[in-house]
Coordinates of C-alpha atoms and ligand atoms in Angstrom, one line a residue:
X1 CA -5.1 24.7 -44.9
X2 CA -4.8 27.9 -42.6
X3 CA -7.0 30.7 -43.0
X4 CA -5.5 34.3 -42.2
X5 CA -8.0 36.2 -40.1
X6 CA -5.2 39.0 -38.9
X7 CA -6.8 42.3 -38.8
X8 CA -9.9 40.8 -39.0
X9 CA -12.8 41.9 -36.2
X10 CA -15.3 39.7 -34.3
X11 CA -18.5 41.3 -33.9
X12 CA -20.7 38.3 -34.7
X13 CA -20.1 34.5 -35.5
X14 CA -22.7 35.5 -38.7
X15 CA -19.5 37.0 -39.8
X16 CA -17.2 33.9 -39.9
X17 CA -17.0 31.4 -42.4
X18 CA -17.0 28.1 -41.5
X19 CA -13.5 27.2 -41.7
X20 CA -12.7 30.3 -39.5
X21 CA -15.0 29.1 -36.9
X22 CA -12.7 25.4 -37.2
X23 CA -9.7 27.6 -36.9
X24 CA -10.5 29.4 -33.9
X25 CA -11.5 26.0 -32.2
X26 CA -8.7 23.8 -33.0
X27 CA -6.0 26.9 -32.4
X28 CA -7.9 26.9 -29.1
X29 CA -7.3 23.4 -28.7
X30 CA -3.3 23.6 -29.6
X31 CA -3.4 26.7 -26.8
X32 CA -4.9 24.9 -24.0
X33 CA -2.6 21.8 -24.6
X34 CA 0.4 24.0 -24.3
X35 CA -1.0 25.7 -21.4
X36 CA -1.5 22.8 -19.7
X37 CA 1.8 21.4 -20.4
X38 CA 3.8 25.1 -19.1
X39 CA 5.1 26.0 -22.6
X40 CA 5.7 29.7 -22.7
X41 CA 4.0 30.9 -26.3
X42 CA 4.5 34.8 -26.6
X43 CA 3.0 35.3 -29.9
X44 CA 1.8 38.7 -29.2
X45 CA 5.0 40.2 -27.8
X46 CA 4.6 43.9 -27.4
X47 CA 1.2 44.4 -28.7
X48 CA -1.8 45.8 -26.6
X49 CA -5.8 44.8 -26.3
X50 CA -7.8 47.9 -24.6
X51 CA -10.8 46.2 -23.2
X52 CA -13.8 48.8 -22.6
X53 CA -16.3 47.8 -20.3
X54 CA -19.6 49.6 -19.9
X55 CA -21.2 46.6 -18.1
X56 CA -20.0 44.5 -14.9
X57 CA -17.9 41.3 -16.2
X58 CA -15.7 38.6 -14.3
X59 CA -15.2 35.8 -17.1
X60 CA -14.6 38.4 -19.6
X61 CA -12.7 40.8 -18.0
X62 CA -10.3 38.0 -16.1
X63 CA -9.8 35.5 -19.1
X64 CA -9.1 38.6 -21.8
X65 CA -6.6 40.1 -19.3
X66 CA -5.0 36.7 -18.7
X67 CA -4.9 35.6 -21.7
X68 CA -3.1 38.8 -23.1
X69 CA -0.4 38.6 -20.5
X70 CA -0.3 34.7 -21.2
X71 CA 0.7 35.4 -25.0
X72 CA 3.1 38.0 -24.4
X73 CA 0.9 41.2 -24.5
X74 CA -0.5 43.6 -22.4
X75 CA -4.1 44.5 -21.2
X76 CA -5.7 47.6 -20.4
X77 CA -8.9 47.7 -18.3
X78 CA -10.9 50.8 -19.4
X79 CA -13.9 51.4 -17.4
X80 CA -16.3 53.2 -19.8
X81 CA -17.2 55.3 -17.0
X82 CA -13.9 56.8 -16.9
X83 CA -13.1 57.4 -20.7
X84 CA -14.4 60.6 -22.1
X85 CA -17.0 58.4 -24.0
X86 CA -19.0 59.0 -20.6
X87 CA -19.0 63.1 -20.9
X88 CA -20.0 62.5 -24.9
X89 CA -16.9 61.8 -27.0
X90 CA -18.1 59.8 -29.9
X91 CA -17.6 56.3 -30.2
X92 CA -16.1 57.2 -33.9
X93 CA -13.5 59.8 -32.3
X94 CA -12.8 57.2 -29.3
X95 CA -12.2 54.6 -32.0
X96 CA -9.9 56.8 -34.1
X97 CA -7.9 57.8 -31.0
X98 CA -7.7 54.4 -29.9
X99 CA -6.6 52.9 -32.9
X100 CA -3.4 55.2 -32.7
X101 CA -2.5 53.7 -29.4
X102 CA -3.6 49.8 -29.3
X103 CA -3.5 46.8 -31.3
X104 CA -6.9 45.8 -30.8
X105 CA -10.1 46.9 -28.8
X106 CA -12.7 44.5 -26.9
X107 CA -15.8 45.9 -25.6
X108 CA -18.7 44.8 -23.5
X109 CA -21.3 47.5 -24.3
X110 CA -25.1 48.1 -24.3
X111 CA -25.8 49.0 -27.9
X112 CA -24.9 46.8 -30.6
X113 CA -24.0 49.8 -32.8
X114 CA -21.2 50.7 -30.8
X115 CA -19.1 47.7 -31.7
X116 CA -20.0 48.0 -35.2
X117 CA -19.0 51.8 -35.1
X118 CA -15.8 51.0 -33.4
X119 CA -15.2 48.7 -36.6
X120 CA -16.2 51.5 -38.8
X121 CA -13.8 54.2 -37.6
X122 CA -11.3 52.3 -36.1
X123 CA -8.1 50.7 -37.7
X124 CA -7.5 47.7 -35.3
X125 CA -9.7 44.7 -34.9
X126 CA -12.6 44.6 -32.6
X127 CA -13.6 41.7 -30.7
X128 CA -17.4 41.8 -29.4
X129 CA -17.2 41.0 -25.6
X130 CA -20.9 41.0 -25.2
X131 CA -23.4 43.4 -26.6
X132 CA -27.6 43.2 -26.1
X133 CA -27.8 41.6 -29.2
X134 CA -24.8 39.0 -29.3
X135 CA -22.2 37.4 -27.3
X136 CA -19.6 35.2 -29.8
X137 CA -17.1 34.8 -27.6
X138 CA -19.1 33.0 -25.0
X139 CA -20.9 30.7 -28.2
X140 CA -17.4 30.0 -29.8
X141 CA -16.0 28.7 -26.2
X142 CA -19.4 26.9 -25.8
X143 CA -18.8 25.0 -29.2
X144 CA -15.1 24.1 -27.8
X145 CA -16.4 22.7 -24.7
X146 CA -19.2 20.9 -26.4
X147 CA -16.6 19.4 -28.9
X148 CA -14.1 18.4 -26.1
X149 CA -17.0 16.8 -24.4
X150 CA -19.0 15.1 -27.3
X151 CA -15.8 14.4 -30.0
X152 CA -17.9 16.6 -32.6
X153 CA -20.6 19.1 -33.2
X154 CA -22.3 18.3 -36.6
X155 CA -25.4 16.5 -35.2
X156 CA -25.4 17.3 -31.6
X157 CA -28.4 18.6 -30.4
X158 CA -28.5 21.8 -27.9
X159 CA -31.8 23.2 -26.4
X160 CA -31.4 26.6 -24.9
X161 CA -34.2 27.1 -22.4
X162 CA -34.8 30.9 -21.1
X163 CA -34.7 34.1 -22.5
X164 CA -33.9 34.5 -26.2
X165 CA -31.5 37.0 -25.6
X166 CA -27.9 37.7 -26.6
X167 CA -26.3 34.2 -25.7
X168 CA -29.2 32.3 -27.2
X169 CA -28.7 34.7 -30.5
X170 CA -25.0 33.6 -30.6
X171 CA -25.5 30.2 -29.6
X172 CA -27.9 30.0 -32.6
X173 CA -25.4 31.6 -35.1
X174 CA -22.6 29.1 -33.7
X175 CA -24.9 26.0 -34.0
X176 CA -25.9 27.2 -37.7
X177 CA -22.3 27.4 -38.8
X178 CA -20.9 24.1 -37.2
X179 CA -23.9 22.1 -38.3
X180 CA -25.1 21.5 -34.7
X181 CA -29.1 21.5 -34.2
X182 CA -30.3 24.6 -31.7
X183 CA -33.7 24.7 -30.1
X184 CA -34.6 28.0 -28.4
X185 CA -37.2 27.3 -26.2
X186 CA -38.6 30.4 -24.4
X187 CA -42.1 31.7 -22.8
X188 CA -44.2 34.0 -25.0
X189 CA -43.1 37.3 -25.4
X190 CA -39.2 36.5 -24.9
X191 CA -38.4 34.8 -28.1
X192 CA -35.3 35.2 -29.5
X193 CA -34.7 38.2 -32.3
X194 CA -36.9 36.9 -35.6
X195 CA -34.1 38.8 -37.9
X196 CA -31.2 36.9 -35.9
X197 CA -33.4 33.7 -36.1
X198 CA -33.8 34.2 -39.9
X199 CA -30.2 35.0 -40.6
X200 CA -29.1 31.6 -38.6
X201 CA -31.4 29.6 -40.6
X202 CA -29.9 30.7 -43.6
X203 CA -26.6 30.2 -42.0
X204 CA -28.1 26.4 -41.4
X205 CA -29.4 25.6 -44.4
X206 CA -25.5 25.6 -45.6
X207 CA -24.1 23.1 -43.0
X208 CA -27.3 20.8 -42.1
X209 CA -28.0 22.4 -38.5
X210 CA -31.4 22.7 -37.8
X211 CA -32.4 25.9 -35.7
X212 CA -35.8 26.0 -34.2
X213 CA -38.1 27.8 -31.7
X214 CA -40.2 25.7 -29.6
X215 CA -42.4 26.2 -26.6
X216 CA -42.6 23.6 -24.5
X217 CA -39.2 23.1 -22.2
X218 CA -40.6 19.2 -21.1
X219 CA -40.8 18.2 -24.6
X220 CA -37.8 20.1 -26.0
X221 CA -35.3 18.3 -23.9
X222 CA -36.4 14.6 -24.9
X223 CA -33.4 13.4 -26.7
X224 CA -31.0 16.2 -26.4
X225 CA -27.5 16.0 -26.0
X226 CA -27.4 19.5 -24.5
X227 CA -29.5 21.5 -21.6
X228 CA -28.2 25.4 -22.1
X229 CA -29.5 28.0 -20.0
X230 CA -29.1 31.7 -18.9
X231 CA -30.5 35.0 -16.5
X232 CA -33.9 35.4 -17.0
X233 CA -33.3 39.1 -17.0
X234 CA -30.0 40.0 -18.6
X235 CA -27.7 43.4 -17.6
X236 CA -29.7 46.2 -18.2
X237 CA -32.8 44.7 -17.7
X238 CA -33.0 44.6 -13.6
X239 CA -36.4 46.7 -13.5
X240 CA -37.6 44.1 -15.2
X241 CA -36.7 41.3 -13.2
X242 CA -39.8 40.8 -11.1
X243 CA -42.3 40.6 -14.0
X244 CA -39.7 37.8 -16.0
X245 CA -39.4 35.7 -13.0
X246 CA -43.6 35.4 -13.2
X247 CA -43.1 34.7 -17.0
X248 CA -40.1 32.4 -16.8
X249 CA -41.1 29.8 -13.8
X250 CA -42.2 27.3 -16.2
X251 CA -38.6 27.4 -17.7
X252 CA -36.1 26.9 -15.1
X253 CA -34.0 24.1 -15.5
X254 CA -34.3 21.7 -12.5
X255 CA -34.5 18.2 -11.5
X256 CA -37.8 17.4 -12.8
X257 CA -36.8 19.0 -16.1
X258 CA -33.8 16.7 -16.1
X259 CA -35.9 13.6 -15.6
X260 CA -37.4 13.8 -18.9
X261 CA -33.9 14.1 -20.6
X262 CA -31.4 11.5 -21.6
X263 CA -29.6 10.3 -18.8
X264 CA -26.3 11.2 -20.4
X265 CA -27.4 15.0 -21.2
X266 CA -24.9 17.8 -20.1
X267 CA -26.2 21.0 -18.9
X268 CA -24.5 24.6 -19.4
X269 CA -24.6 28.0 -18.3
X270 CA -22.5 30.6 -19.5
X271 CA -22.5 32.3 -15.8
X272 CA -23.4 34.4 -13.7
X273 CA -26.3 32.4 -12.8
X274 CA -29.1 33.0 -10.4
X275 CA -29.7 30.0 -8.3
X276 CA -33.1 29.0 -7.6
X277 CA -34.0 31.1 -10.8
X278 CA -33.6 29.8 -14.2
X279 CA -31.0 26.7 -12.8
X280 CA -31.1 24.9 -9.4
X281 CA -28.5 24.5 -7.0
X282 CA -29.1 20.8 -7.6
X283 CA -28.5 21.0 -11.1
X284 CA -26.0 23.5 -11.2
X285 CA -23.8 21.4 -8.6
X286 CA -25.0 17.9 -9.8
X287 CA -23.4 15.7 -12.0
X288 CA -24.5 16.6 -15.4
X289 CA -23.2 20.3 -15.1
X290 CA -20.2 21.3 -17.4
X291 CA -20.7 24.8 -16.0
X292 CA -17.1 25.6 -14.8
X293 CA -15.3 23.9 -17.6
X294 CA -17.3 26.1 -19.6
X295 CA -16.0 29.2 -17.6
X296 CA -12.4 27.9 -18.2
X297 CA -12.7 27.6 -22.1
X298 CA -13.5 31.2 -22.5
X299 CA -9.6 31.5 -21.7
X300 CA -8.3 29.2 -24.4
X301 CA -10.8 30.4 -26.9
X302 CA -10.2 34.1 -26.3
X303 CA -6.4 33.6 -26.4
X304 CA -7.0 31.9 -30.0
X305 CA -9.1 34.9 -31.5
X306 CA -6.6 37.3 -29.9
X307 CA -3.4 35.3 -31.6
X308 CA -5.3 35.0 -34.9
X309 CA -6.5 38.6 -35.3
X310 CA -3.8 40.5 -33.2
Ligands
LIG401 N1 -20.1 34.3 -19.3 C1 -19.6 36.0 -19.2 O1 -19.6 36.8 -20.3 O2 -19.4 36.4 -17.8 P1 -19.0 37.6 -17.2 O3 -20.5 38.6 -17.6 O4 -18.5 37.5 -15.8 O5 -17.7 38.2 -18.3
LIG402 N1 -27.5 37.4 -21.2 C1 -26.3 37.9 -19.8 C2 -25.3 37.0 -20.2 C3 -24.0 37.7 -19.2 C4 -22.7 36.9 -19.2 C5 -26.4 39.4 -20.0 O1 -26.4 39.9 -21.0 O2 -26.6 39.5 -18.9

């Protein structure tokens, strides 16, 4: 049965029920089919989404903007540096004002608390387009891509090799909700946030997923369905880049690592990639890579989210 998600914000996959996650994935499948068939579908006619960006973006910005257009609505790009936020207006007051104009807000920011404050003080649904802590739209799209490629999610084994960052956290939450096993393999000192790990394990207890931490990439990739990686230095960590390259050299997704994995293993990356660092050209452009299908599916999954909550 359909779950009513109108007016609901998407801050973290941890806040969603398993039914809501499945509904987003099922809706994305229908919307993707409609778009491939050239069918016009305008459930958001007359609705406006404001998109606040405090960090750069290619995929999130363009896929959300195109998503709103394809759903018959309108998207406003709001560079945080050009808003009064830059001059000290609070998130709370910004939220109160934006709710008077907009039907929904998507925000990409540093502090996760900014998203929580927009939800608290605003009156319209808020979609988290990435914070330092989480990237739920990415992980929901990734679940959709994995289901498309493997036919199911429960029981699938994904190993994430690299920084225990926002993408790793959302993949842990996503896997936990749908019964997909997620192992995060990071160098010492770069493991996922322990509180996120604890919450994901609690969610996983409901679905039979195993959420684990591992320290040896060569051993961790044995017998998995998916190898996933992301940049070693996320947006805002640029000054740590050199130090991180040294710490992460054993965690590169390259051909020697792939040689330890199954012959049908799939390789994923949320992009943008730092080619030659966390992933080599040979792997990124090789037969196991599904990174551009992943990027495309951001559009379909975000259309599903927008059409359900707005
Ligand atoms: N994966 C992702 O969110 O890409 P952008 O930073 O380009 O939006
Ligand atoms: N972890 C990366 C993801 C980019 C989509 C970052 O936050 O920069």
